[in-house]
């Protein structure tokens, strides 16, 4: 019995080669008019339902914290962060930034009218739960990761903000770390770690450094020694870049690259908080491993 040949997803057409049509006027020979009527083969017809190639994946640092030893304090780890401020036109997608490797969000929120319980982040109205929800979903799927959150509430209706924040915290309390002590990775995995602010009395004690200026490369050794003495002391430190223009980000990227290339064991960098970090810079920061030289005392 003759076997049927499998059908191809490409349907051949009859017109495979260019053909020339002659007219009676040509007496069997091709004329210029005939050449204009030359028929080219039709493109192959692709059957519907053929799966397309998947799109090229973007930067994926969803699990970069899994290799950090459990006994490592959060203060030792270098973490890429984003500041969400008023007056900015861009809206950061929390889920996307988590996938890229961001683990610190500095969120400034405020209330426009006393009757509403919506808070404006980067000039876009988000419910605060829309910030908590993608983080909580991410942590439930990646329970070895940690997300640090700094909340600052602005406006005359702070009591309404406090009430709404407390309601949200009640809903997500099982994944929140609100103690003042700096947790280890074992204690913090799968949790949102709050940093203490003027708006909230709870959360981990922390302080800020602003050393990422234009001279950071000129005084490279001095700056890194400052980082080692201030940041590796066991307390959470947010190292801020004072400006967010393109030039300063390039300098910061070069600093991080030089830090990675250094063989002197320069210590910790802490939380690097920026307004507009590139995916490449985030990736560089996630590959800093100062905990490899850490020894618990």
Protein backbone atom coordinates (compact mmCIF):
# COMPACT_ATOMS: atom_id res chain seq x y z
CA UNK A 1 0.00 0.00 0.00
CA UNK A 2 1.42 3.35 -1.00
CA UNK A 3 2.17 5.62 1.95
CA UNK A 4 0.95 9.18 1.88
CA UNK A 5 3.70 11.78 1.87
CA UNK A 6 3.51 14.37 4.65
CA UNK A 7 2.20 17.70 3.48
CA UNK A 8 4.56 20.64 3.53
CA UNK A 9 3.61 23.90 5.21
CA UNK A 10 4.63 25.69 2.02
CA UNK A 11 2.17 25.38 -0.88
CA UNK A 12 3.97 25.43 -4.24
CA UNK A 13 2.54 27.58 -6.99
CA UNK A 14 2.37 26.79 -10.69
CA UNK A 15 4.31 29.86 -11.75
CA UNK A 16 7.80 28.90 -10.65
CA UNK A 17 9.77 30.60 -13.43
CA UNK A 18 9.25 33.93 -15.16
CA UNK A 19 7.19 33.49 -18.34
CA UNK A 20 6.87 35.70 -21.39
CA UNK A 21 3.53 36.28 -23.10
CA UNK A 22 3.74 37.18 -26.80
CA UNK A 23 1.08 39.08 -28.66
CA UNK A 24 0.02 38.60 -32.27
CA UNK A 25 1.91 41.79 -33.15
CA UNK A 26 5.18 40.21 -32.06
CA UNK A 27 4.96 37.37 -34.58
CA UNK A 28 6.40 34.96 -32.02
CA UNK A 29 9.16 37.33 -30.89
CA UNK A 30 9.36 39.20 -27.59
CA UNK A 31 8.81 42.97 -27.82
CA UNK A 32 9.24 45.73 -25.24
CA UNK A 33 5.51 45.59 -24.63
CA UNK A 34 5.78 41.86 -24.05
CA UNK A 35 8.59 42.34 -21.53
CA UNK A 36 6.36 44.65 -19.53
CA UNK A 37 3.88 41.80 -19.27
CA UNK A 38 6.42 39.35 -17.86
CA UNK A 39 4.91 37.41 -14.94
CA UNK A 40 7.10 36.64 -11.94
CA UNK A 41 6.41 33.70 -9.64
CA UNK A 42 3.98 34.31 -6.80
CA UNK A 43 5.39 34.20 -3.28
CA UNK A 44 4.88 30.91 -1.44
CA UNK A 45 1.72 30.71 0.62
CA UNK A 46 2.34 29.82 4.26
CA UNK A 47 -0.37 27.78 5.88
CA UNK A 48 -2.04 29.37 8.91
CA UNK A 49 -1.29 28.00 12.34
CA UNK A 50 2.47 27.66 11.89
CA UNK A 51 4.04 28.78 15.19
CA UNK A 52 6.19 31.91 15.05
CA UNK A 53 9.61 32.13 16.62
CA UNK A 54 9.46 33.48 20.17
CA UNK A 55 10.59 37.10 20.65
CA UNK A 56 14.15 37.71 21.77
CA UNK A 57 14.12 37.68 25.58
CA UNK A 58 15.18 40.79 27.49
CA UNK A 59 17.46 41.05 30.48
CA UNK A 60 16.54 38.39 33.04
CA UNK A 61 17.94 38.76 36.55
CA UNK A 62 14.91 37.35 38.35
CA UNK A 63 16.95 34.93 40.47
CA UNK A 64 20.26 36.70 41.03
CA UNK A 65 20.02 36.54 44.85
CA UNK A 66 19.74 32.76 45.00
CA UNK A 67 23.54 32.35 45.17
CA UNK A 68 23.95 34.63 48.21
CA UNK A 69 24.69 32.63 51.40
CA UNK A 70 21.91 32.64 54.01
CA UNK A 71 24.13 34.09 56.74
CA UNK A 72 24.90 37.25 54.70
CA UNK A 73 23.43 40.49 56.14
CA UNK A 74 21.54 42.70 53.69
CA UNK A 75 23.98 45.51 54.47
CA UNK A 76 26.77 43.59 52.72
CA UNK A 77 24.91 43.09 49.44
CA UNK A 78 25.15 45.52 46.54
CA UNK A 79 21.62 46.26 45.34
CA UNK A 80 20.38 48.28 42.36
CA UNK A 81 17.50 50.62 43.16
CA UNK A 82 15.13 53.16 41.62
CA UNK A 83 13.77 56.43 42.98
CA UNK A 84 10.16 57.14 42.04
CA UNK A 85 9.75 60.89 42.36
CA UNK A 86 7.18 63.59 41.65
CA UNK A 87 7.38 65.57 38.41
CA UNK A 88 8.68 62.76 36.23
CA UNK A 89 6.89 61.76 33.05
CA UNK A 90 8.06 58.15 32.91
CA UNK A 91 6.19 55.37 34.68
CA UNK A 92 8.31 52.45 35.84
CA UNK A 93 6.73 49.07 35.50
CA UNK A 94 7.51 47.30 38.76
CA UNK A 95 7.33 43.80 37.31
CA UNK A 96 9.74 44.63 34.49
CA UNK A 97 12.25 46.21 36.85
CA UNK A 98 12.10 43.23 39.20
CA UNK A 99 12.92 40.94 36.28
CA UNK A 100 15.86 43.17 35.33
CA UNK A 101 17.29 42.87 38.85
CA UNK A 102 16.04 45.95 40.71
CA UNK A 103 15.53 45.08 44.40
CA UNK A 104 15.08 48.53 45.97
CA UNK A 105 12.21 50.96 45.34
CA UNK A 106 12.25 54.47 46.85
CA UNK A 107 8.62 55.52 46.45
CA UNK A 108 7.39 59.05 47.11
CA UNK A 109 3.59 59.24 47.24
CA UNK A 110 1.03 61.92 48.04
CA UNK A 111 -2.69 62.64 48.16
CA UNK A 112 -4.21 65.33 45.98
CA UNK A 113 -7.67 65.55 47.60
CA UNK A 114 -8.82 64.56 51.07
CA UNK A 115 -11.63 62.41 49.66
CA UNK A 116 -9.52 60.13 47.50
CA UNK A 117 -7.36 57.21 48.51
CA UNK A 118 -5.19 57.13 45.45
CA UNK A 119 -1.57 58.16 45.49
CA UNK A 120 0.38 59.74 42.67
CA UNK A 121 3.66 58.08 41.73
CA UNK A 122 5.58 59.76 38.91
CA UNK A 123 2.46 61.79 38.04
CA UNK A 124 0.46 58.61 37.39
CA UNK A 125 -2.41 57.56 39.64
CA UNK A 126 -1.66 54.17 41.10
CA UNK A 127 -3.30 52.57 44.07
CA UNK A 128 -0.58 51.68 46.56
CA UNK A 129 -1.74 48.09 46.31
CA UNK A 130 -0.71 48.20 42.66
CA UNK A 131 2.83 48.63 43.96
CA UNK A 132 2.56 45.95 46.62
CA UNK A 133 0.73 43.42 44.45
CA UNK A 134 3.36 42.80 41.71
CA UNK A 135 6.07 42.66 44.36
CA UNK A 136 4.13 40.11 46.41
CA UNK A 137 3.40 37.99 43.31
CA UNK A 138 7.08 38.12 42.36
CA UNK A 139 8.22 37.07 45.84
CA UNK A 140 5.77 34.17 46.00
CA UNK A 141 7.20 32.88 42.71
CA UNK A 142 10.83 33.68 43.64
CA UNK A 143 10.90 33.02 47.37
CA UNK A 144 14.71 33.27 47.59
CA UNK A 145 14.66 36.94 46.49
CA UNK A 146 14.27 40.06 48.68
CA UNK A 147 12.73 43.45 47.83
CA UNK A 148 13.54 46.57 49.85
CA UNK A 149 10.95 49.35 49.99
CA UNK A 150 11.27 52.93 51.20
CA UNK A 151 7.97 54.84 51.41
CA UNK A 152 7.68 58.60 51.90
CA UNK A 153 4.23 60.18 52.14
CA UNK A 154 3.75 63.83 51.14
CA UNK A 155 0.78 66.15 51.55
CA UNK A 156 -1.52 67.66 54.16
CA UNK A 157 -3.77 64.57 54.22
CA UNK A 158 -1.09 62.33 55.67
CA UNK A 159 -3.58 60.71 58.09
CA UNK A 160 -5.56 59.29 55.15
CA UNK A 161 -2.34 58.03 53.62
CA UNK A 162 -1.35 56.39 56.89
CA UNK A 163 -4.74 54.70 57.14
CA UNK A 164 -4.54 53.33 53.62
CA UNK A 165 -0.95 52.17 54.03
CA UNK A 166 -1.89 50.38 57.25
CA UNK A 167 -4.75 48.64 55.43
CA UNK A 168 -2.39 47.50 52.68
CA UNK A 169 0.18 46.33 55.19
CA UNK A 170 -2.45 44.23 56.95
CA UNK A 171 -3.19 42.50 53.66
CA UNK A 172 0.48 41.76 52.90
CA UNK A 173 1.82 41.41 56.45
CA UNK A 174 2.89 37.77 55.96
CA UNK A 175 5.63 38.85 53.54
CA UNK A 176 6.75 42.06 55.27
CA UNK A 177 9.81 42.71 57.44
CA UNK A 178 9.16 45.77 59.62
CA UNK A 179 11.75 45.28 62.38
CA UNK A 180 14.49 47.86 62.94
CA UNK A 181 17.31 45.32 62.86
CA UNK A 182 19.07 44.46 59.60
CA UNK A 183 18.04 40.93 58.59
CA UNK A 184 20.21 38.23 57.09
CA UNK A 185 19.31 36.72 53.75
CA UNK A 186 17.79 33.72 55.52
CA UNK A 187 15.47 36.00 57.50
CA UNK A 188 14.60 38.23 54.55
CA UNK A 189 14.07 35.79 51.68
CA UNK A 190 10.59 36.04 50.21
CA UNK A 191 9.86 39.30 52.05
CA UNK A 192 9.46 43.03 51.50
CA UNK A 193 11.96 44.74 53.80
CA UNK A 194 10.82 48.24 54.79
CA UNK A 195 13.33 51.00 55.42
CA UNK A 196 12.54 53.46 58.19
CA UNK A 197 11.62 57.00 57.03
CA UNK A 198 10.22 60.20 58.54
CA UNK A 199 6.79 59.03 57.36
CA UNK A 200 6.97 55.67 59.13
CA UNK A 201 8.48 54.79 62.49
CA UNK A 202 8.85 51.10 61.63
CA UNK A 203 11.41 49.50 59.34
CA UNK A 204 15.16 48.90 59.20
CA UNK A 205 17.45 51.69 60.37
CA UNK A 206 19.38 53.19 57.44
CA UNK A 207 21.22 56.26 56.28
CA UNK A 208 22.20 57.83 52.96
CA UNK A 209 25.50 58.58 51.28
CA UNK A 210 25.97 60.86 48.29
CA UNK A 211 29.42 60.16 46.89
CA UNK A 212 28.58 59.41 43.27
CA UNK A 213 29.57 62.81 41.94
CA UNK A 214 31.61 63.80 38.91
CA UNK A 215 34.92 63.16 40.76
CA UNK A 216 34.19 59.56 41.70
CA UNK A 217 36.68 58.24 39.14
CA UNK A 218 39.35 60.81 40.02
CA UNK A 219 39.24 59.79 43.68
CA UNK A 220 38.48 56.14 43.02
CA UNK A 221 40.59 54.61 45.80
CA UNK A 222 39.50 57.24 48.33
CA UNK A 223 35.84 56.74 47.49
CA UNK A 224 36.03 52.97 47.73
CA UNK A 225 37.79 53.18 51.10
CA UNK A 226 34.95 55.43 52.26
CA UNK A 227 32.48 52.85 51.04
CA UNK A 228 34.28 50.07 52.87
CA UNK A 229 34.31 51.88 56.22
CA UNK A 230 30.77 53.27 56.07
CA UNK A 231 28.76 50.56 54.35
CA UNK A 232 30.30 47.35 55.59
CA UNK A 233 29.59 48.22 59.20
CA UNK A 234 26.34 46.26 59.41
CA UNK A 235 23.81 49.04 58.78
CA UNK A 236 21.82 49.50 55.58
CA UNK A 237 23.18 52.38 53.52
CA UNK A 238 21.54 53.94 50.47
CA UNK A 239 24.26 55.31 48.19
CA UNK A 240 22.63 57.94 45.98
CA UNK A 241 23.71 59.43 42.71
CA UNK A 242 23.04 63.17 43.18
CA UNK A 243 21.97 63.74 39.59
CA UNK A 244 20.34 61.54 36.98
CA UNK A 245 21.49 62.98 33.66
CA UNK A 246 23.05 60.83 30.96
CA UNK A 247 26.62 61.91 31.70
CA UNK A 248 26.45 61.07 35.41
CA UNK A 249 24.99 57.64 34.66
CA UNK A 250 27.88 56.97 32.29
CA UNK A 251 30.33 57.93 35.04
CA UNK A 252 28.51 55.67 37.50
CA UNK A 253 28.60 52.81 34.99
CA UNK A 254 32.34 53.29 34.52
CA UNK A 255 32.82 53.36 38.30
CA UNK A 256 30.95 50.08 38.71
CA UNK A 257 32.93 48.50 35.85
CA UNK A 258 36.20 49.63 37.44
CA UNK A 259 35.01 48.28 40.78
CA UNK A 260 34.27 44.89 39.22
CA UNK A 261 37.67 44.83 37.47
CA UNK A 262 39.58 45.73 40.64
CA UNK A 263 41.36 42.87 42.40
CA UNK A 264 41.88 44.65 45.73
CA UNK A 265 38.67 43.51 47.43
CA UNK A 266 37.20 46.97 47.85
CA UNK A 267 34.25 45.98 50.00
CA UNK A 268 30.60 47.00 49.79
CA UNK A 269 28.66 49.55 47.78
CA UNK A 270 25.29 49.20 49.51
CA UNK A 271 22.04 50.15 47.81
CA UNK A 272 22.74 52.20 44.67
CA UNK A 273 19.65 54.35 44.15
CA UNK A 274 19.15 56.06 40.77
CA UNK A 275 16.41 57.78 38.79
CA UNK A 276 16.94 56.15 35.41
CA UNK A 277 19.36 53.19 35.42
CA UNK A 278 19.93 51.32 32.18
CA UNK A 279 19.44 47.56 31.95
CA UNK A 280 23.18 47.16 31.38
CA UNK A 281 24.04 49.09 34.54
CA UNK A 282 21.53 47.09 36.58
CA UNK A 283 23.13 43.91 35.25
CA UNK A 284 26.60 45.14 36.24
CA UNK A 285 25.47 45.95 39.77
CA UNK A 286 23.85 42.55 40.28
CA UNK A 287 27.19 40.92 39.45
CA UNK A 288 29.04 42.67 42.29
CA UNK A 289 29.70 40.00 44.92
CA UNK A 290 31.18 41.72 48.00
CA UNK A 291 29.72 39.02 50.25
CA UNK A 292 32.31 36.57 48.90
CA UNK A 293 34.85 38.29 51.19
CA UNK A 294 32.45 38.57 54.13
CA UNK A 295 33.15 36.66 57.32
CA UNK A 296 30.72 36.85 60.22
CA UNK A 297 32.47 38.07 63.36
